[in-house]
Amino acid sequence: RSHFNDCPDSHSQFCFHGTCRFLVQEDKPACVCHSGYVGTRCEHADLLAVVAANQKKQTITALVVVSVVASVLLIGICVLI
């Protein structure tokens, strides 16, 4: 027997950014939040997840820029020699 059931239609909008699950033993709804959201009803953006995603994008961008600059310099040196 499962501890969770699907939420009834009366709770279809219970979770703001997540999936509603009904806790059988407690007889109340709960939320499974989508990535980047937290809170009882997934109502808050997880700022740590946003910062981590931005840092990853910045790292990738920096690596691409450094690679392009290094390639241009290497080609320039080879042409001059």
PDB file of N, CA and C in Angstrom:
ATOM      1  N   ARG A   1       0.838  -1.180   0.000  1.00  0.00           N
ATOM      2  CA  ARG A   1       0.000   0.000   0.000  1.00  0.00           C
ATOM      3  C   ARG A   1       0.885   1.247   0.000  1.00  0.00           C
ATOM      4  N   SER A   2       0.545   2.199  -0.816  1.00  0.00           N
ATOM      5  CA  SER A   2       1.354   3.404  -0.989  1.00  0.00           C
ATOM      6  C   SER A   2       1.047   4.445   0.083  1.00  0.00           C
ATOM      7  N   HIS A   3       2.052   5.249   0.391  1.00  0.00           N
ATOM      8  CA  HIS A   3       1.873   6.352   1.335  1.00  0.00           C
ATOM      9  C   HIS A   3       1.303   7.581   0.642  1.00  0.00           C
ATOM     10  N   PHE A   4       1.310   7.573  -0.696  1.00  0.00           N
ATOM     11  CA  PHE A   4       0.850   8.713  -1.479  1.00  0.00           C
ATOM     12  C   PHE A   4      -0.241   8.293  -2.449  1.00  0.00           C
ATOM     13  N   ASN A   5      -1.144   9.214  -2.714  1.00  0.00           N
ATOM     14  CA  ASN A   5      -2.133   9.077  -3.777  1.00  0.00           C
ATOM     15  C   ASN A   5      -2.077  10.342  -4.612  1.00  0.00           C
ATOM     16  N   ASP A   6      -2.680  10.292  -5.787  1.00  0.00           N
ATOM     17  CA  ASP A   6      -2.816  11.520  -6.564  1.00  0.00           C
ATOM     18  C   ASP A   6      -3.751  12.461  -5.819  1.00  0.00           C
ATOM     19  N   CYS A   7      -3.494  13.751  -5.939  1.00  0.00           N
ATOM     20  CA  CYS A   7      -4.357  14.732  -5.273  1.00  0.00           C
ATOM     21  C   CYS A   7      -5.721  14.778  -5.956  1.00  0.00           C
ATOM     22  N   PRO A   8      -6.766  15.007  -5.186  1.00  0.00           N
ATOM     23  CA  PRO A   8      -8.093  15.156  -5.786  1.00  0.00           C
ATOM     24  C   PRO A   8      -8.162  16.443  -6.609  1.00  0.00           C
ATOM     25  N   ASP A   9      -9.140  16.532  -7.491  1.00  0.00           N
ATOM     26  CA  ASP A   9      -9.304  17.714  -8.344  1.00  0.00           C
ATOM     27  C   ASP A   9      -9.413  18.999  -7.538  1.00  0.00           C
ATOM     28  N   SER A  10      -9.933  18.907  -6.330  1.00  0.00           N
ATOM     29  CA  SER A  10     -10.078  20.106  -5.491  1.00  0.00           C
ATOM     30  C   SER A  10      -8.727  20.719  -5.125  1.00  0.00           C
ATOM     31  N   HIS A  11      -7.641  19.957  -5.284  1.00  0.00           N
ATOM     32  CA  HIS A  11      -6.294  20.449  -4.974  1.00  0.00           C
ATOM     33  C   HIS A  11      -5.423  20.570  -6.229  1.00  0.00           C
ATOM     34  N   SER A  12      -6.038  20.665  -7.397  1.00  0.00           N
ATOM     35  CA  SER A  12      -5.270  20.688  -8.647  1.00  0.00           C
ATOM     36  C   SER A  12      -4.336  21.895  -8.740  1.00  0.00           C
ATOM     37  N   GLN A  13      -4.652  22.983  -8.065  1.00  0.00           N
ATOM     38  CA  GLN A  13      -3.815  24.190  -8.085  1.00  0.00           C
ATOM     39  C   GLN A  13      -3.056  24.383  -6.773  1.00  0.00           C
ATOM     40  N   PHE A  14      -2.946  23.349  -5.958  1.00  0.00           N
ATOM     41  CA  PHE A  14      -2.324  23.477  -4.637  1.00  0.00           C
ATOM     42  C   PHE A  14      -0.846  23.838  -4.725  1.00  0.00           C
ATOM     43  N   CYS A  15      -0.123  23.204  -5.628  1.00  0.00           N
ATOM     44  CA  CYS A  15       1.317  23.455  -5.768  1.00  0.00           C
ATOM     45  C   CYS A  15       1.553  24.483  -6.873  1.00  0.00           C
ATOM     46  N   PHE A  16       2.310  25.529  -6.556  1.00  0.00           N
ATOM     47  CA  PHE A  16       2.568  26.587  -7.533  1.00  0.00           C
ATOM     48  C   PHE A  16       3.552  26.142  -8.616  1.00  0.00           C
ATOM     49  N   HIS A  17       4.623  25.472  -8.229  1.00  0.00           N
ATOM     50  CA  HIS A  17       5.652  25.020  -9.171  1.00  0.00           C
ATOM     51  C   HIS A  17       6.063  23.596  -8.815  1.00  0.00           C
ATOM     52  N   GLY A  18       5.107  22.683  -8.872  1.00  0.00           N
ATOM     53  CA  GLY A  18       5.400  21.306  -8.513  1.00  0.00           C
ATOM     54  C   GLY A  18       4.201  20.409  -8.746  1.00  0.00           C
ATOM     55  N   THR A  19       4.337  19.168  -8.311  1.00  0.00           N
ATOM     56  CA  THR A  19       3.293  18.166  -8.474  1.00  0.00           C
ATOM     57  C   THR A  19       2.671  17.861  -7.117  1.00  0.00           C
ATOM     58  N   CYS A  20       1.364  17.854  -7.074  1.00  0.00           N
ATOM     59  CA  CYS A  20       0.646  17.585  -5.826  1.00  0.00           C
ATOM     60  C   CYS A  20       0.554  16.076  -5.595  1.00  0.00           C
ATOM     61  N   ARG A  21       0.849  15.673  -4.369  1.00  0.00           N
ATOM     62  CA  ARG A  21       0.689  14.286  -3.925  1.00  0.00           C
ATOM     63  C   ARG A  21      -0.104  14.327  -2.626  1.00  0.00           C
ATOM     64  N   PHE A  22      -0.984  13.376  -2.435  1.00  0.00           N
ATOM     65  CA  PHE A  22      -1.809  13.348  -1.226  1.00  0.00           C
ATOM     66  C   PHE A  22      -1.218  12.355  -0.230  1.00  0.00           C
ATOM     67  N   LEU A  23      -0.868  12.848   0.962  1.00  0.00           N
ATOM     68  CA  LEU A  23      -0.314  11.993   2.014  1.00  0.00           C
ATOM     69  C   LEU A  23      -1.459  11.222   2.666  1.00  0.00           C
ATOM     70  N   VAL A  24      -1.469   9.921   2.479  1.00  0.00           N
ATOM     71  CA  VAL A  24      -2.583   9.091   2.933  1.00  0.00           C
ATOM     72  C   VAL A  24      -2.709   9.114   4.452  1.00  0.00           C
ATOM     73  N   GLN A  25      -1.609   8.862   5.183  1.00  0.00           N
ATOM     74  CA  GLN A  25      -1.686   8.777   6.642  1.00  0.00           C
ATOM     75  C   GLN A  25      -2.040  10.108   7.289  1.00  0.00           C
ATOM     76  N   GLU A  26      -1.579  11.212   6.699  1.00  0.00           N
ATOM     77  CA  GLU A  26      -1.847  12.522   7.292  1.00  0.00           C
ATOM     78  C   GLU A  26      -3.099  13.170   6.722  1.00  0.00           C
ATOM     79  N   ASP A  27      -3.652  12.578   5.683  1.00  0.00           N
ATOM     80  CA  ASP A  27      -4.870  13.069   5.044  1.00  0.00           C
ATOM     81  C   ASP A  27      -4.740  14.538   4.633  1.00  0.00           C
ATOM     82  N   LYS A  28      -3.601  14.852   3.968  1.00  0.00           N
ATOM     83  CA  LYS A  28      -3.403  16.225   3.496  1.00  0.00           C
ATOM     84  C   LYS A  28      -2.499  16.220   2.267  1.00  0.00           C
ATOM     85  N   PRO A  29      -2.583  17.275   1.466  1.00  0.00           N
ATOM     86  CA  PRO A  29      -1.752  17.350   0.262  1.00  0.00           C
ATOM     87  C   PRO A  29      -0.323  17.769   0.584  1.00  0.00           C
ATOM     88  N   ALA A  30       0.588  17.395  -0.291  1.00  0.00           N
ATOM     89  CA  ALA A  30       1.991  17.807  -0.197  1.00  0.00           C
ATOM     90  C   ALA A  30       2.482  18.023  -1.626  1.00  0.00           C
ATOM     91  N   CYS A  31       3.599  18.708  -1.754  1.00  0.00           N
ATOM     92  CA  CYS A  31       4.125  19.025  -3.081  1.00  0.00           C
ATOM     93  C   CYS A  31       5.496  18.409  -3.310  1.00  0.00           C
ATOM     94  N   VAL A  32       5.726  17.989  -4.531  1.00  0.00           N
ATOM     95  CA  VAL A  32       7.052  17.602  -5.002  1.00  0.00           C
ATOM     96  C   VAL A  32       7.446  18.725  -5.954  1.00  0.00           C
ATOM     97  N   CYS A  33       8.381  19.566  -5.511  1.00  0.00           N
ATOM     98  CA  CYS A  33       8.718  20.790  -6.250  1.00  0.00           C
ATOM     99  C   CYS A  33       9.551  20.505  -7.493  1.00  0.00           C
ATOM    100  N   HIS A  34       9.313  21.328  -8.529  1.00  0.00           N
ATOM    101  CA  HIS A  34      10.155  21.301  -9.725  1.00  0.00           C
ATOM    102  C   HIS A  34      11.528  21.851  -9.350  1.00  0.00           C
ATOM    103  N   SER A  35      12.516  21.511 -10.143  1.00  0.00           N
ATOM    104  CA  SER A  35      13.871  21.989  -9.910  1.00  0.00           C
ATOM    105  C   SER A  35      13.892  23.517  -9.861  1.00  0.00           C
ATOM    106  N   GLY A  36      14.548  24.050  -8.831  1.00  0.00           N
ATOM    107  CA  GLY A  36      14.663  25.498  -8.687  1.00  0.00           C
ATOM    108  C   GLY A  36      13.606  26.127  -7.807  1.00  0.00           C
ATOM    109  N   TYR A  37      12.710  25.311  -7.231  1.00  0.00           N
ATOM    110  CA  TYR A  37      11.661  25.837  -6.358  1.00  0.00           C
ATOM    111  C   TYR A  37      11.631  25.073  -5.042  1.00  0.00           C
ATOM    112  N   VAL A  38      11.281  25.778  -3.970  1.00  0.00           N
ATOM    113  CA  VAL A  38      11.179  25.188  -2.633  1.00  0.00           C
ATOM    114  C   VAL A  38       9.948  25.758  -1.941  1.00  0.00           C
ATOM    115  N   GLY A  39       9.649  25.216  -0.773  1.00  0.00           N
ATOM    116  CA  GLY A  39       8.532  25.695   0.034  1.00  0.00           C
ATOM    117  C   GLY A  39       7.446  24.640   0.127  1.00  0.00           C
ATOM    118  N   THR A  40       6.567  24.808   1.080  1.00  0.00           N
ATOM    119  CA  THR A  40       5.485  23.855   1.300  1.00  0.00           C
ATOM    120  C   THR A  40       4.648  23.660   0.045  1.00  0.00           C
ATOM    121  N   ARG A  41       4.425  24.765  -0.679  1.00  0.00           N
ATOM    122  CA  ARG A  41       3.635  24.703  -1.910  1.00  0.00           C
ATOM    123  C   ARG A  41       4.477  25.061  -3.138  1.00  0.00           C
ATOM    124  N   CYS A  42       5.795  24.924  -3.005  1.00  0.00           N
ATOM    125  CA  CYS A  42       6.741  25.239  -4.092  1.00  0.00           C
ATOM    126  C   CYS A  42       6.565  26.680  -4.556  1.00  0.00           C
ATOM    127  N   GLU A  43       6.378  27.561  -3.583  1.00  0.00           N
ATOM    128  CA  GLU A  43       6.069  28.959  -3.895  1.00  0.00           C
ATOM    129  C   GLU A  43       7.290  29.865  -3.952  1.00  0.00           C
ATOM    130  N   HIS A  44       8.453  29.356  -3.554  1.00  0.00           N
ATOM    131  CA  HIS A  44       9.660  30.188  -3.505  1.00  0.00           C
ATOM    132  C   HIS A  44      10.702  29.680  -4.498  1.00  0.00           C
ATOM    133  N   ALA A  45      11.344  30.623  -5.193  1.00  0.00           N
ATOM    134  CA  ALA A  45      12.467  30.256  -6.057  1.00  0.00           C
ATOM    135  C   ALA A  45      13.653  29.923  -5.160  1.00  0.00           C
ATOM    136  N   ASP A  46      14.355  28.859  -5.479  1.00  0.00           N
ATOM    137  CA  ASP A  46      15.544  28.453  -4.729  1.00  0.00           C
ATOM    138  C   ASP A  46      16.724  29.257  -5.253  1.00  0.00           C
ATOM    139  N   LEU A  47      17.081  30.324  -4.549  1.00  0.00           N
ATOM    140  CA  LEU A  47      18.121  31.232  -5.015  1.00  0.00           C
ATOM    141  C   LEU A  47      19.468  30.541  -5.150  1.00  0.00           C
ATOM    142  N   LEU A  48      19.747  29.554  -4.320  1.00  0.00           N
ATOM    143  CA  LEU A  48      21.015  28.826  -4.430  1.00  0.00           C
ATOM    144  C   LEU A  48      21.091  28.057  -5.749  1.00  0.00           C
ATOM    145  N   ALA A  49      19.981  27.509  -6.185  1.00  0.00           N
ATOM    146  CA  ALA A  49      19.955  26.793  -7.466  1.00  0.00           C
ATOM    147  C   ALA A  49      20.156  27.762  -8.618  1.00  0.00           C
ATOM    148  N   VAL A  50      19.562  28.948  -8.518  1.00  0.00           N
ATOM    149  CA  VAL A  50      19.715  29.966  -9.563  1.00  0.00           C
ATOM    150  C   VAL A  50      21.163  30.423  -9.634  1.00  0.00           C
ATOM    151  N   VAL A  51      21.770  30.692  -8.483  1.00  0.00           N
ATOM    152  CA  VAL A  51      23.169  31.135  -8.440  1.00  0.00           C
ATOM    153  C   VAL A  51      24.086  30.053  -8.998  1.00  0.00           C
ATOM    154  N   ALA A  52      23.859  28.806  -8.620  1.00  0.00           N
ATOM    155  CA  ALA A  52      24.693  27.699  -9.108  1.00  0.00           C
ATOM    156  C   ALA A  52      24.585  27.566 -10.623  1.00  0.00           C
ATOM    157  N   ALA A  53      23.383  27.690 -11.160  1.00  0.00           N
ATOM    158  CA  ALA A  53      23.192  27.595 -12.610  1.00  0.00           C
ATOM    159  C   ALA A  53      23.906  28.738 -13.319  1.00  0.00           C
ATOM    160  N   ASN A  54      23.817  29.952 -12.757  1.00  0.00           N
ATOM    161  CA  ASN A  54      24.486  31.105 -13.365  1.00  0.00           C
ATOM    162  C   ASN A  54      25.998  30.946 -13.321  1.00  0.00           C
ATOM    163  N   GLN A  55      26.528  30.430 -12.216  1.00  0.00           N
ATOM    164  CA  GLN A  55      27.974  30.236 -12.108  1.00  0.00           C
ATOM    165  C   GLN A  55      28.459  29.214 -13.131  1.00  0.00           C
ATOM    166  N   LYS A  56      27.679  28.175 -13.349  1.00  0.00           N
ATOM    167  CA  LYS A  56      28.055  27.158 -14.331  1.00  0.00           C
ATOM    168  C   LYS A  56      28.082  27.776 -15.729  1.00  0.00           C
ATOM    169  N   LYS A  57      27.068  28.581 -16.056  1.00  0.00           N
ATOM    170  CA  LYS A  57      27.029  29.236 -17.365  1.00  0.00           C
ATOM    171  C   LYS A  57      28.211  30.182 -17.531  1.00  0.00           C
ATOM    172  N   GLN A  58      28.546  30.919 -16.470  1.00  0.00           N
ATOM    173  CA  GLN A  58      29.668  31.855 -16.538  1.00  0.00           C
ATOM    174  C   GLN A  58      30.987  31.113 -16.740  1.00  0.00           C
ATOM    175  N   THR A  59      31.144  29.976 -16.093  1.00  0.00           N
ATOM    176  CA  THR A  59      32.362  29.181 -16.241  1.00  0.00           C
ATOM    177  C   THR A  59      32.499  28.673 -17.675  1.00  0.00           C
ATOM    178  N   ILE A  60      31.417  28.174 -18.230  1.00  0.00           N
ATOM    179  CA  ILE A  60      31.442  27.670 -19.607  1.00  0.00           C
ATOM    180  C   ILE A  60      31.758  28.809 -20.577  1.00  0.00           C
ATOM    181  N   THR A  61      31.121  29.962 -20.379  1.00  0.00           N
ATOM    182  CA  THR A  61      31.374  31.118 -21.241  1.00  0.00           C
ATOM    183  C   THR A  61      32.837  31.539 -21.170  1.00  0.00           C
ATOM    184  N   ALA A  62      33.391  31.589 -19.967  1.00  0.00           N
ATOM    185  CA  ALA A  62      34.793  31.982 -19.794  1.00  0.00           C
ATOM    186  C   ALA A  62      35.722  30.996 -20.502  1.00  0.00           C
ATOM    187  N   LEU A  63      35.439  29.704 -20.391  1.00  0.00           N
ATOM    188  CA  LEU A  63      36.273  28.700 -21.059  1.00  0.00           C
ATOM    189  C   LEU A  63      36.216  28.836 -22.580  1.00  0.00           C
ATOM    190  N   VAL A  64      35.045  29.117 -23.113  1.00  0.00           N
ATOM    191  CA  VAL A  64      34.903  29.301 -24.560  1.00  0.00           C
ATOM    192  C   VAL A  64      35.690  30.522 -25.018  1.00  0.00           C
ATOM    193  N   VAL A  65      35.565  31.636 -24.290  1.00  0.00           N
ATOM    194  CA  VAL A  65      36.281  32.865 -24.650  1.00  0.00           C
ATOM    195  C   VAL A  65      37.792  32.635 -24.608  1.00  0.00           C
ATOM    196  N   VAL A  66      38.278  32.010 -23.549  1.00  0.00           N
ATOM    197  CA  VAL A  66      39.716  31.740 -23.430  1.00  0.00           C
ATOM    198  C   VAL A  66      40.181  30.836 -24.569  1.00  0.00           C
ATOM    199  N   SER A  67      39.403  29.838 -24.916  1.00  0.00           N
ATOM    200  CA  SER A  67      39.769  28.929 -26.009  1.00  0.00           C
ATOM    201  C   SER A  67      39.848  29.661 -27.344  1.00  0.00           C
ATOM    202  N   VAL A  68      38.884  30.534 -27.607  1.00  0.00           N
ATOM    203  CA  VAL A  68      38.881  31.297 -28.863  1.00  0.00           C
ATOM    204  C   VAL A  68      40.091  32.225 -28.922  1.00  0.00           C
ATOM    205  N   VAL A  69      40.351  32.950 -27.848  1.00  0.00           N
ATOM    206  CA  VAL A  69      41.496  33.870 -27.812  1.00  0.00           C
ATOM    207  C   VAL A  69      42.801  33.095 -27.993  1.00  0.00           C
ATOM    208  N   ALA A  70      42.944  31.974 -27.314  1.00  0.00           N
ATOM    209  CA  ALA A  70      44.156  31.161 -27.441  1.00  0.00           C
ATOM    210  C   ALA A  70      44.316  30.653 -28.873  1.00  0.00           C
ATOM    211  N   SER A  71      43.230  30.242 -29.501  1.00  0.00           N
ATOM    212  CA  SER A  71      43.286  29.762 -30.885  1.00  0.00           C
ATOM    213  C   SER A  71      43.711  30.874 -31.833  1.00  0.00           C
ATOM    214  N   VAL A  72      43.153  32.070 -31.672  1.00  0.00           N
ATOM    215  CA  VAL A  72      43.513  33.211 -32.516  1.00  0.00           C
ATOM    216  C   VAL A  72      44.990  33.553 -32.338  1.00  0.00           C
ATOM    217  N   LEU A  73      45.463  33.575 -31.104  1.00  0.00           N
ATOM    218  CA  LEU A  73      46.880  33.858 -30.849  1.00  0.00           C
ATOM    219  C   LEU A  73      47.780  32.802 -31.481  1.00  0.00           C
ATOM    220  N   LEU A  74      47.409  31.554 -31.351  1.00  0.00           N
ATOM    221  CA  LEU A  74      48.204  30.462 -31.917  1.00  0.00           C
ATOM    222  C   LEU A  74      48.258  30.560 -33.438  1.00  0.00           C
ATOM    223  N   ILE A  75      47.133  30.839 -34.057  1.00  0.00           N
ATOM    224  CA  ILE A  75      47.093  31.002 -35.517  1.00  0.00           C
ATOM    225  C   ILE A  75      47.947  32.201 -35.928  1.00  0.00           C
ATOM    226  N   GLY A  76      47.839  33.294 -35.174  1.00  0.00           N
ATOM    227  CA  GLY A  76      48.640  34.489 -35.467  1.00  0.00           C
ATOM    228  C   GLY A  76      50.127  34.213 -35.375  1.00  0.00           C
ATOM    229  N   ILE A  77      50.535  33.478 -34.372  1.00  0.00           N
ATOM    230  CA  ILE A  77      51.954  33.136 -34.201  1.00  0.00           C
ATOM    231  C   ILE A  77      52.423  32.244 -35.347  1.00  0.00           C
ATOM    232  N   CYS A  78      51.602  31.271 -35.728  1.00  0.00           N
ATOM    233  CA  CYS A  78      51.969  30.358 -36.818  1.00  0.00           C
ATOM    234  C   CYS A  78      52.095  31.103 -38.146  1.00  0.00           C
ATOM    235  N   VAL A  79      51.249  32.082 -38.393  1.00  0.00           N
ATOM    236  CA  VAL A  79      51.293  32.862 -39.632  1.00  0.00           C
ATOM    237  C   VAL A  79      52.551  33.721 -39.672  1.00  0.00           C
ATOM    238  N   LEU A  80      52.969  34.258 -38.539  1.00  0.00           N
ATOM    239  CA  LEU A  80      54.141  35.129 -38.473  1.00  0.00           C
ATOM    240  C   LEU A  80      55.450  34.367 -38.624  1.00  0.00           C
ATOM    241  N   ILE A  81      55.435  33.093 -38.308  1.00  0.00           N
ATOM    242  CA  ILE A  81      56.685  32.306 -38.335  1.00  0.00           C
ATOM    243  C   ILE A  81      57.001  31.827 -39.718  1.00  0.00           C
TER     244      ILE A  81
END
